[in-house]
Short mmCIF file of C-alpha atoms in Angstrom, two decimals:
data_model
loop_
_atom_site.label_atom_id
_atom_site.label_comp_id
_atom_site.label_asym_id
_atom_site.label_seq_id
_atom_site.Cartn_x
_atom_site.Cartn_y
_atom_site.Cartn_z
CA MET A 1 121.03 98.06 91.41
CA ALA A 2 121.93 95.04 88.35
CA THR A 3 124.11 96.32 85.79
CA THR A 4 123.32 97.38 82.29
CA GLY A 5 125.38 96.89 79.35
CA LEU A 6 125.30 98.11 75.62
CA ASN A 7 126.12 95.27 72.51
CA MET A 8 128.49 96.28 70.07
CA GLU A 9 126.41 93.44 66.70
CA ASN A 10 129.16 94.35 64.21
CA LYS A 11 131.88 96.45 63.19
CA THR A 12 129.58 99.07 62.27
CA SER A 13 129.45 101.95 65.23
CA LYS A 14 125.69 100.45 66.25
CA PHE A 15 125.07 99.24 70.16
CA SER A 16 121.97 97.69 71.81
CA LEU A 17 121.32 96.85 75.05
CA LYS A 18 121.41 93.05 76.75
CA ARG A 19 118.74 92.06 78.88
CA GLU A 20 120.82 91.27 81.53
CA VAL A 21 118.31 92.06 84.15
CA GLY A 22 117.10 88.65 86.38
CA LEU A 23 115.11 88.84 89.54
CA THR A 24 117.29 89.33 91.93
CA GLY A 25 118.21 92.81 90.10
CA ALA A 26 114.98 94.07 89.60
CA VAL A 27 114.34 93.48 92.61
CA SER A 28 117.57 95.44 94.02
CA PHE A 29 116.90 98.09 91.90
CA ILE A 30 114.17 99.31 92.51
CA ALA A 31 114.66 98.80 96.92
CA GLY A 32 118.04 100.55 95.85
CA THR A 33 116.81 103.28 93.27
CA MET A 34 114.14 103.29 96.14
CA ILE A 35 115.92 103.37 99.59
CA GLY A 36 117.83 106.55 99.50
CA SER A 37 117.45 110.31 101.37
CA GLY A 38 114.54 110.11 101.94
CA ILE A 39 113.73 108.07 105.21
CA PHE A 40 116.53 110.45 106.37
CA MET A 41 115.34 113.79 105.26
CA SER A 42 110.91 113.05 105.13
CA PRO A 43 109.93 112.03 108.30
CA GLN A 44 109.91 115.68 109.85
CA SER A 45 108.89 116.86 107.32
CA VAL A 46 105.82 114.34 107.46
CA LEU A 47 105.47 115.31 111.32
CA VAL A 48 105.39 118.82 110.82
CA ASN A 49 102.59 118.99 107.97
CA ILE A 50 100.52 115.80 108.79
CA GLY A 51 101.10 117.61 112.76
CA SER A 52 100.96 114.22 114.74
CA PRO A 53 103.06 110.76 115.78
CA GLY A 54 100.09 108.64 114.28
CA ALA A 55 99.09 110.47 111.46
CA SER A 56 102.84 110.14 110.21
CA LEU A 57 102.96 106.91 110.22
CA VAL A 58 99.25 106.35 108.43
CA VAL A 59 101.45 108.30 106.13
CA TRP A 60 103.90 106.00 104.85
CA VAL A 61 101.19 104.17 104.92
CA PHE A 62 99.36 105.55 102.71
CA CYS A 63 102.18 106.31 100.28
CA GLY A 64 103.53 102.94 100.54
CA LEU A 65 100.76 101.05 99.85
CA LEU A 66 99.59 103.52 96.95
CA ALA A 67 103.60 102.86 95.78
CA MET A 68 102.80 100.01 95.83
CA LEU A 69 99.25 100.04 93.62
CA GLY A 70 100.61 102.44 91.59
CA ALA A 71 103.29 99.88 90.93
CA LEU A 72 100.80 96.65 89.87
CA CYS A 73 99.62 99.08 86.80
CA TYR A 74 103.14 100.33 85.74
CA ALA A 75 103.28 95.97 86.03
CA GLU A 76 100.99 95.25 83.23
CA LEU A 77 101.63 98.80 80.22
CA GLY A 78 105.63 97.47 81.18
CA THR A 79 103.51 93.93 80.22
CA VAL A 80 102.55 95.18 77.14
CA ILE A 81 103.89 97.80 75.81
CA GLN A 82 107.48 95.66 76.52
CA ASP A 83 109.68 99.10 75.39
CA SER A 84 112.12 101.16 77.91
CA GLY A 85 111.21 104.67 78.97
CA GLY A 86 108.42 104.55 81.21
CA GLU A 87 105.57 106.36 81.20
CA TYR A 88 107.23 108.73 77.78
CA ILE A 89 106.79 105.80 75.79
CA TYR A 90 103.66 105.18 77.28
CA PHE A 91 101.82 107.97 75.81
CA LEU A 92 104.10 107.77 73.14
CA ARG A 93 101.52 104.21 72.53
CA THR A 94 97.82 106.04 73.94
CA TRP A 95 97.98 109.58 73.51
CA GLY A 96 100.49 110.14 70.29
CA GLN A 97 103.24 112.84 69.99
CA VAL A 98 102.34 115.44 71.86
CA VAL A 99 102.53 114.45 74.80
CA ALA A 100 104.41 112.43 75.26
CA PHE A 101 106.84 114.80 74.50
CA MET A 102 105.22 117.14 77.24
CA PHE A 103 106.49 114.52 79.40
CA VAL A 104 109.97 114.39 78.14
CA PHE A 105 110.30 117.90 77.76
CA SER A 106 109.31 118.26 81.78
CA PHE A 107 110.99 114.85 82.92
CA ILE A 108 114.23 116.08 82.23
CA ILE A 109 114.20 119.59 82.67
CA VAL A 110 112.22 119.48 85.63
CA MET A 111 111.87 115.80 87.27
CA ARG A 112 114.63 114.26 86.66
CA PRO A 113 116.95 116.94 87.71
CA ALA A 114 114.55 117.68 90.65
CA SER A 115 115.79 114.67 91.63
CA ALA A 116 118.17 113.92 91.58
CA THR A 117 119.70 117.71 92.88
CA GLY A 118 117.06 117.06 96.34
CA ILE A 119 119.02 113.75 96.83
CA ALA A 120 121.85 115.26 96.41
CA LEU A 121 121.63 118.50 99.10
CA SER A 122 120.06 115.14 101.71
CA PHE A 123 123.01 114.20 100.94
CA ALA A 124 125.27 117.34 101.62
CA GLU A 125 123.30 117.83 104.52
CA TYR A 126 123.54 114.59 106.25
CA ALA A 127 128.22 114.27 105.38
CA VAL A 128 128.35 118.49 106.38
CA ALA A 129 126.06 117.76 110.23
CA PRO A 130 129.29 116.41 111.75
CA PHE A 131 130.69 119.24 111.02
CA TYR A 132 128.26 121.88 112.11
CA GLN A 133 126.43 119.77 115.45
CA ALA A 134 125.96 122.57 116.88
CA CYS A 135 123.46 125.48 115.22
CA PRO A 136 123.05 124.79 111.09
CA ALA A 137 125.71 124.12 107.77
CA PRO A 138 124.99 127.18 106.27
CA LYS A 139 124.21 126.62 102.41
CA LEU A 140 126.61 127.59 100.85
CA VAL A 141 129.18 124.78 102.10
CA VAL A 142 125.32 122.62 101.47
CA LYS A 143 125.11 123.50 98.20
CA CYS A 144 129.10 123.44 96.66
CA VAL A 145 129.06 119.28 98.49
CA ALA A 146 126.29 118.80 96.35
CA ALA A 147 127.29 120.14 93.85
CA ALA A 148 130.89 118.83 94.50
CA GLY A 149 128.88 114.79 95.24
CA ILE A 150 126.69 115.28 91.18
CA LEU A 151 129.79 116.26 89.50
CA VAL A 152 132.25 113.59 91.18
CA LEU A 153 128.52 110.83 89.67
CA ALA A 154 128.54 111.92 86.95
CA LEU A 155 132.28 111.15 85.46
CA ILE A 156 131.59 108.46 86.90
CA ASN A 157 129.07 106.78 85.31
CA SER A 158 130.90 108.64 82.04
CA LEU A 159 133.71 106.55 82.58
CA ASN A 160 133.51 103.68 84.33
CA VAL A 161 129.73 101.69 84.60
CA ARG A 162 131.91 98.23 86.57
CA LEU A 163 133.14 101.46 89.39
CA ALA A 164 129.53 102.69 89.45
CA MET A 165 128.31 99.37 90.29
CA LEU A 166 131.10 98.39 92.92
CA ILE A 167 129.76 102.39 94.53
CA GLN A 168 126.25 101.10 93.78
CA ILE A 169 126.82 98.46 95.72
CA PHE A 170 129.11 99.00 97.92
CA CYS A 171 125.99 102.38 99.10
CA MET A 172 123.56 99.57 99.36
CA VAL A 173 125.07 97.42 101.76
CA THR A 174 125.46 99.91 104.28
CA LYS A 175 121.38 101.64 103.63
CA VAL A 176 120.52 97.76 103.94
CA LEU A 177 122.97 98.04 107.80
CA ALA A 178 121.85 101.51 108.94
CA LEU A 179 117.47 100.80 108.49
CA THR A 180 118.56 97.82 111.16
CA VAL A 181 120.33 99.14 113.53
CA ILE A 182 118.04 101.98 113.76
CA ILE A 183 115.24 99.58 113.34
CA VAL A 184 116.62 97.11 116.53
CA GLY A 185 117.20 100.15 118.63
CA GLY A 186 113.75 101.52 118.61
CA VAL A 187 112.88 97.79 119.19
CA VAL A 188 114.98 97.50 122.11
CA LEU A 189 114.13 100.94 123.56
CA LEU A 190 110.37 100.71 123.27
CA PHE A 191 110.74 97.54 125.33
CA GLN A 192 112.39 99.25 127.49
CA GLY A 193 109.56 101.80 128.08
CA ASN A 194 109.59 104.01 125.46
CA THR A 195 105.84 104.73 124.59
CA GLU A 196 105.55 108.60 125.90
CA SER A 197 104.97 109.68 122.04
CA PHE A 198 102.97 107.63 121.10
CA ALA A 199 100.13 107.88 124.05
CA ASP A 200 97.70 110.37 122.23
CA SER A 201 99.80 109.81 119.93
CA PHE A 202 96.96 111.36 116.90
CA ASP A 203 96.55 114.98 118.67
CA GLY A 204 97.35 117.51 116.99
CA THR A 205 96.46 115.93 113.64
CA HIS A 206 96.52 118.49 110.19
CA VAL A 207 93.34 117.79 109.12
CA GLY A 208 93.55 120.45 105.87
CA VAL A 209 94.03 118.92 102.54
CA SER A 210 97.33 121.48 102.10
CA SER A 211 98.63 120.08 105.29
CA ILE A 212 98.30 115.98 104.35
CA GLY A 213 98.30 116.97 100.67
CA ILE A 214 101.77 118.54 101.45
CA ALA A 215 102.72 115.51 103.94
CA LEU A 216 101.55 112.56 101.30
CA TYR A 217 104.05 114.41 98.94
CA GLN A 218 106.91 114.59 100.95
CA GLY A 219 106.50 110.72 102.31
CA LEU A 220 105.81 109.74 99.12
CA TRP A 221 109.49 111.05 98.02
CA SER A 222 110.59 108.83 100.03
CA TYR A 223 108.93 106.06 97.80
CA ASP A 224 110.21 107.60 95.05
CA GLY A 225 111.82 104.93 92.29
CA TRP A 226 108.42 101.91 92.64
CA ASN A 227 108.13 102.84 88.45
CA THR A 228 112.09 102.68 87.97
CA LEU A 229 112.44 98.77 86.46
CA ASN A 230 109.79 100.74 84.00
CA TYR A 231 112.29 102.25 81.94
CA VAL A 232 114.28 99.85 81.71
CA THR A 233 112.34 96.88 80.53
CA GLU A 234 113.98 96.15 77.52
CA GLU A 235 117.08 95.81 79.37
CA LEU A 236 115.20 93.26 82.02
CA LYS A 237 113.85 88.44 81.15
CA SER A 238 110.55 87.56 81.38
CA PRO A 239 109.99 90.84 82.19
CA GLU A 240 106.03 89.67 81.84
CA VAL A 241 107.21 87.79 84.90
CA ASN A 242 109.51 88.75 86.10
CA LEU A 243 107.99 93.52 86.31
CA PRO A 244 104.59 92.19 88.86
CA ARG A 245 108.30 89.90 90.51
CA ALA A 246 109.88 92.60 91.58
CA VAL A 247 106.96 94.73 92.17
CA MET A 248 105.35 92.63 94.86
CA ILE A 249 108.83 91.75 96.31
CA ALA A 250 110.88 95.43 96.61
CA ILE A 251 108.08 97.39 96.94
CA PRO A 252 106.50 95.59 100.58
CA MET A 253 109.79 95.86 102.29
CA VAL A 254 110.54 99.02 101.36
CA THR A 255 107.42 100.11 103.68
CA ILE A 256 107.71 97.57 106.16
CA LEU A 257 111.99 98.67 106.61
CA TYR A 258 110.60 102.85 106.40
CA LEU A 259 107.80 101.93 109.29
CA LEU A 260 109.63 100.57 111.56
CA VAL A 261 112.11 103.53 111.30
CA ASN A 262 109.76 106.15 111.61
CA VAL A 263 108.69 103.55 115.47
CA SER A 264 112.75 103.75 115.69
CA TYR A 265 112.64 108.06 115.22
CA LEU A 266 109.83 108.30 117.67
CA ALA A 267 110.17 105.84 120.12
CA VAL A 268 114.06 107.29 121.14
CA LEU A 269 113.10 111.11 120.25
CA THR A 270 110.30 113.56 120.88
CA PRO A 271 107.71 114.35 118.69
CA GLN A 272 108.69 118.00 118.92
CA GLU A 273 112.88 117.12 118.43
CA VAL A 274 112.17 115.25 115.43
CA MET A 275 110.15 118.39 113.28
CA THR A 276 113.26 120.38 114.99
CA SER A 277 115.54 118.14 113.09
CA PRO A 278 117.53 118.99 110.29
CA ALA A 279 119.21 115.94 110.12
CA VAL A 280 117.05 113.13 112.18
CA ALA A 281 118.88 109.60 111.49
CA VAL A 282 122.19 112.41 113.21
CA THR A 283 119.84 113.57 115.90
CA TRP A 284 118.71 110.38 116.42
CA GLY A 285 122.09 108.85 116.71
CA ASN A 286 123.84 110.93 119.30
CA LYS A 287 121.46 110.07 121.55
CA VAL A 288 121.23 106.73 121.52
CA LEU A 289 125.48 105.10 119.75
CA GLY A 290 126.13 108.55 122.35
CA SER A 291 130.12 109.30 120.65
CA TRP A 292 129.65 107.32 117.62
CA GLY A 293 126.79 109.72 116.46
CA TRP A 294 128.59 110.43 113.78
CA VAL A 295 128.48 107.25 112.56
CA MET A 296 124.67 107.17 111.60
CA SER A 297 125.37 111.16 109.55
CA VAL A 298 127.92 108.63 106.80
CA ALA A 299 125.38 106.46 106.56
CA ALA A 300 122.72 108.62 105.24
CA ALA A 301 124.79 110.79 103.29
CA LEU A 302 126.42 107.63 101.91
CA SER A 303 122.61 106.45 101.29
CA ALA A 304 121.79 109.10 99.55
CA PHE A 305 125.58 108.98 97.39
CA GLY A 306 123.71 105.96 96.29
CA SER A 307 121.10 106.48 94.76
CA LEU A 308 122.38 110.00 93.16
CA ASN A 309 124.61 107.49 91.98
CA GLY A 310 121.36 105.59 90.44
CA THR A 311 120.02 108.34 89.36
CA PHE A 312 122.39 108.74 86.93
CA PHE A 313 122.76 105.06 85.83
CA SER A 314 119.37 105.21 84.83
CA GLY A 315 118.48 108.82 83.76
CA GLY A 316 119.58 108.54 80.47
CA ARG A 317 116.72 105.96 79.56
CA VAL A 318 113.99 108.67 78.81
CA CYS A 319 116.36 110.20 77.00
CA PHE A 320 117.41 107.65 75.31
CA VAL A 321 114.76 105.89 73.94
CA ALA A 322 113.41 109.99 73.42
CA ALA A 323 116.39 110.31 70.48
CA ARG A 324 114.92 106.76 69.39
CA GLU A 325 112.06 108.10 68.29
CA GLY A 326 113.24 111.57 67.01
CA HIS A 327 111.57 113.55 70.33
CA MET A 328 114.72 115.05 71.77
CA PRO A 329 118.51 115.42 69.55
CA GLY A 330 120.44 112.07 68.77
CA ILE A 331 123.69 112.40 70.39
CA LEU A 332 121.50 111.90 73.00
CA ALA A 333 120.47 108.15 72.26
CA MET A 334 123.97 107.61 72.38
CA ALA A 335 126.87 105.57 73.99
CA HIS A 336 131.09 106.21 74.65
CA VAL A 337 132.57 103.70 71.50
CA GLN A 338 135.16 102.34 74.39
CA ARG A 339 132.85 102.80 77.62
CA LEU A 340 129.97 101.56 76.91
CA THR A 341 128.34 104.32 79.22
CA PRO A 342 125.57 106.80 77.76
CA SER A 343 128.18 110.33 78.71
CA PRO A 344 126.03 112.76 76.34
CA ALA A 345 122.33 111.77 78.07
CA LEU A 346 125.11 112.09 81.64
CA ILE A 347 126.88 115.27 80.65
CA PHE A 348 122.98 116.70 79.65
CA THR A 349 120.80 115.47 82.58
CA THR A 350 124.63 117.41 85.04
CA ALA A 351 123.86 120.75 83.39
CA ILE A 352 120.21 121.07 83.59
CA SER A 353 120.83 119.36 87.88
CA LEU A 354 123.51 122.00 89.10
CA VAL A 355 121.04 124.93 87.86
CA VAL A 356 118.37 124.00 89.19
CA LEU A 357 120.85 123.54 92.56
CA ILE A 358 121.58 126.78 92.14
CA PRO A 359 117.73 128.37 93.83
CA GLY A 360 116.72 125.09 95.37
CA ASP A 361 115.73 124.45 99.03
CA PHE A 362 115.29 120.72 99.17
CA GLN A 363 111.42 121.04 100.94
CA SER A 364 110.53 123.09 97.52
CA ILE A 365 112.22 120.86 95.20
CA VAL A 366 110.41 117.35 96.54
CA ASN A 367 107.49 119.71 96.76
CA TYR A 368 107.46 120.98 93.29
CA PHE A 369 108.60 117.81 92.42
CA SER A 370 105.91 115.82 92.94
CA PHE A 371 103.80 117.84 91.81
CA THR A 372 104.90 117.73 88.66
CA ALA A 373 105.28 113.44 88.97
CA TRP A 374 101.82 112.67 90.27
CA PHE A 375 100.26 115.08 86.33
CA PHE A 376 101.30 112.75 85.02
CA TYR A 377 101.00 109.74 86.71
CA GLY A 378 97.66 110.55 86.24
CA ILE A 379 97.71 110.58 82.56
CA THR A 380 99.34 107.21 82.02
CA LEU A 381 96.95 105.34 83.96
CA SER A 382 93.63 107.57 82.43
CA GLY A 383 96.26 105.70 79.64
CA LEU A 384 96.18 101.83 81.07
CA ILE A 385 92.11 102.19 81.17
CA TYR A 386 91.32 103.90 78.00
CA LEU A 387 93.27 100.39 77.11
CA LYS A 388 91.53 98.35 78.76
CA ILE A 389 88.17 99.75 77.45
CA LYS A 390 89.02 100.65 74.29
CA LYS A 391 91.96 97.20 73.12
CA PRO A 392 90.46 94.30 75.30
CA GLU A 393 92.31 92.44 72.36
CA LEU A 394 96.13 92.78 72.56
CA PRO A 395 97.97 90.57 74.91
CA ARG A 396 98.27 91.28 78.78
CA PRO A 397 100.82 88.96 80.39
CA TYR A 398 99.89 90.03 83.33
CA LYS A 399 96.94 92.24 84.79
CA VAL A 400 94.88 94.33 87.28
CA PRO A 401 90.86 94.53 87.66
CA ILE A 402 90.70 97.55 86.39
CA VAL A 403 89.07 98.91 89.70
CA LEU A 404 93.44 99.68 90.52
CA PRO A 405 93.86 101.91 87.99
CA ILE A 406 91.00 103.73 88.50
CA LEU A 407 91.64 103.99 93.07
CA VAL A 408 95.27 105.49 91.69
CA LEU A 409 93.54 107.72 89.36
CA ILE A 410 91.96 109.33 91.69
CA ALA A 411 94.30 109.93 94.73
CA ALA A 412 96.85 110.96 91.82
CA VAL A 413 94.35 113.90 90.79
CA PHE A 414 93.94 114.77 94.67
CA LEU A 415 98.19 114.81 94.92
CA VAL A 416 97.81 117.66 92.78
CA LEU A 417 95.29 119.60 93.12
CA ALA A 418 95.72 119.54 97.10
CA PRO A 419 98.72 122.57 97.61
CA ILE A 420 96.80 124.12 95.76
CA ILE A 421 93.15 123.86 97.68
CA ASP A 422 94.17 125.99 101.18
CA ASN A 423 97.17 127.28 100.25
CA PRO A 424 97.52 128.57 96.51
CA GLN A 425 101.40 129.34 95.90
CA ILE A 426 101.96 131.32 92.41
CA GLU A 427 105.19 128.13 92.07
CA TYR A 428 102.23 126.06 90.69
CA LEU A 429 101.17 127.64 87.98
CA TYR A 430 104.88 128.67 87.36
CA VAL A 431 105.49 124.67 87.14
CA ALA A 432 101.41 124.08 85.61
CA LEU A 433 102.71 126.49 82.65
CA PHE A 434 106.10 125.45 81.80
CA ILE A 435 103.83 121.60 82.03
CA PHE A 436 102.47 122.77 78.89
CA SER A 437 104.94 124.56 77.96
CA GLY A 438 106.77 121.79 76.10
CA ILE A 439 103.81 122.06 73.32
CA VAL A 440 105.74 125.52 72.03
CA VAL A 441 108.71 124.05 71.15
CA TYR A 442 107.34 120.31 70.75
CA VAL A 443 105.47 122.57 67.51
CA PRO A 444 108.01 125.00 65.21
CA PHE A 445 110.94 121.95 66.63
CA ILE A 446 109.89 117.97 66.65
CA HIS A 447 106.60 118.30 64.12
CA TYR A 448 108.27 121.38 61.63
CA LYS A 449 111.64 119.84 62.23
CA PHE A 450 113.68 124.01 62.37
CA CYS A 451 117.02 124.49 61.88
CA PRO A 452 117.48 120.96 61.19
CA GLY A 453 120.85 121.19 59.82
CA LEU A 454 122.55 122.51 62.60
CA LEU A 455 121.77 120.41 64.80
CA GLU A 456 123.09 117.91 62.47
CA LYS A 457 126.41 119.61 62.32
CA LEU A 458 126.09 119.89 66.22
CA THR A 459 125.26 116.48 66.20
CA MET A 460 128.42 115.55 64.50
CA PHE A 461 131.22 117.33 65.94
CA LEU A 462 129.40 116.51 69.73
CA GLN A 463 130.05 112.89 68.04
CA LEU A 464 133.32 113.60 67.55
CA PHE A 465 134.14 115.22 70.47
CA LEU A 466 132.80 112.82 72.84
CA GLU A 467 133.17 109.82 71.22
CA VAL A 468 129.72 108.33 71.01
CA ALA A 469 127.68 106.16 68.72
CA PRO A 470 124.68 105.44 67.50
CA ALA A 471 122.66 102.30 69.71
CA GLU A 472 119.93 100.41 67.78
CA LYS A 473 116.39 99.64 69.56
CA LYS A 474 116.66 95.88 71.10
CA LEU A 475 113.90 93.61 68.79
#
């Protein structure tokens, strides 16, 4: 992941974001965020839901293709609307204030904390796995380790950007080495004739709409981060060139790695072993590496730790842009005057993540996160289609055929509806109600600016207490 910066413009307490992310940094930013806990946690869930090894590999390829098409569509949006903030800023420019606030309300309260919590739980599962080889680790232990990981990284990202970057680089190297070891080990065993898992590989495939939808949710969790560059467009050098190029390099690379890793899992383990393993990379390591199997547990934990670090590092961007646009408290658009870190946004995200961690489990968090994310991805893509039809005169340094956003929009509609068609659950209704509850918050607090005096006093107090100053838009 490339470093981003805040620049003090003059002797006033004003800051602005700098364009420091080049093509190499952009590719690292996307790949480093995508390759995290998912590839070490999701394979068993994909296989359980889809039912067969062959179909699971198809799911992984389809998820990579869908992430690629979605990212290319986002690349056009990012070159037409060159502001940071991702979906939030696109909603603001296409669908208006209310829809933009609904997104940012859901993103900050549900999506970002759910993502951080899911990654933290993955980190904790692998971190404690060597100590509980004979049985699953107690949930309380896993959650305590996850909470510790969240607090440590929040503290590091609030205090020292350089240390956060060193952690990111170290974890990136570790995760690539771990995936390489898994791939090489699987290839060797395939050449030795370990192909039993691929005999009748589509036998037992679950073809129910809900089963396919949940399997895609679990696979797409591993690709989460394909749109991450759109959150920092203002910090990207020549976004009209580097944004689409970075997407075209990073996502196919990650897709190939994921496919080869899953083939390796199935070359070493039976489908039943994959489905019953609480930590498939550890089970793989115990079989292939023997007494050194614990190395895979450490590598997977560091991979998830790096992904969590990246989530915190980039997590303040939407808060920053929304606060700058007046949709969130102004304190969230501020940075520490000496350390130049978005500490208020980090503290806020950390607090909510810890709350989400209390009742949450990994599978449920992934499913609800994916449901909410693809709901908003669909709205974003409909906005791109609207701009293509109604505003063809807008300058488009990069553009995709209109058929691409239509195809991804269809996939988004399927992903939103699939889990509730065959097996409706009341929790999805709660998530949908929460999304639309943003309107209830918007009317009094944003439209009518209810209690502005109280917010101003609180902002002044927190600004002095946290030693932060406002950040300005990069023109």
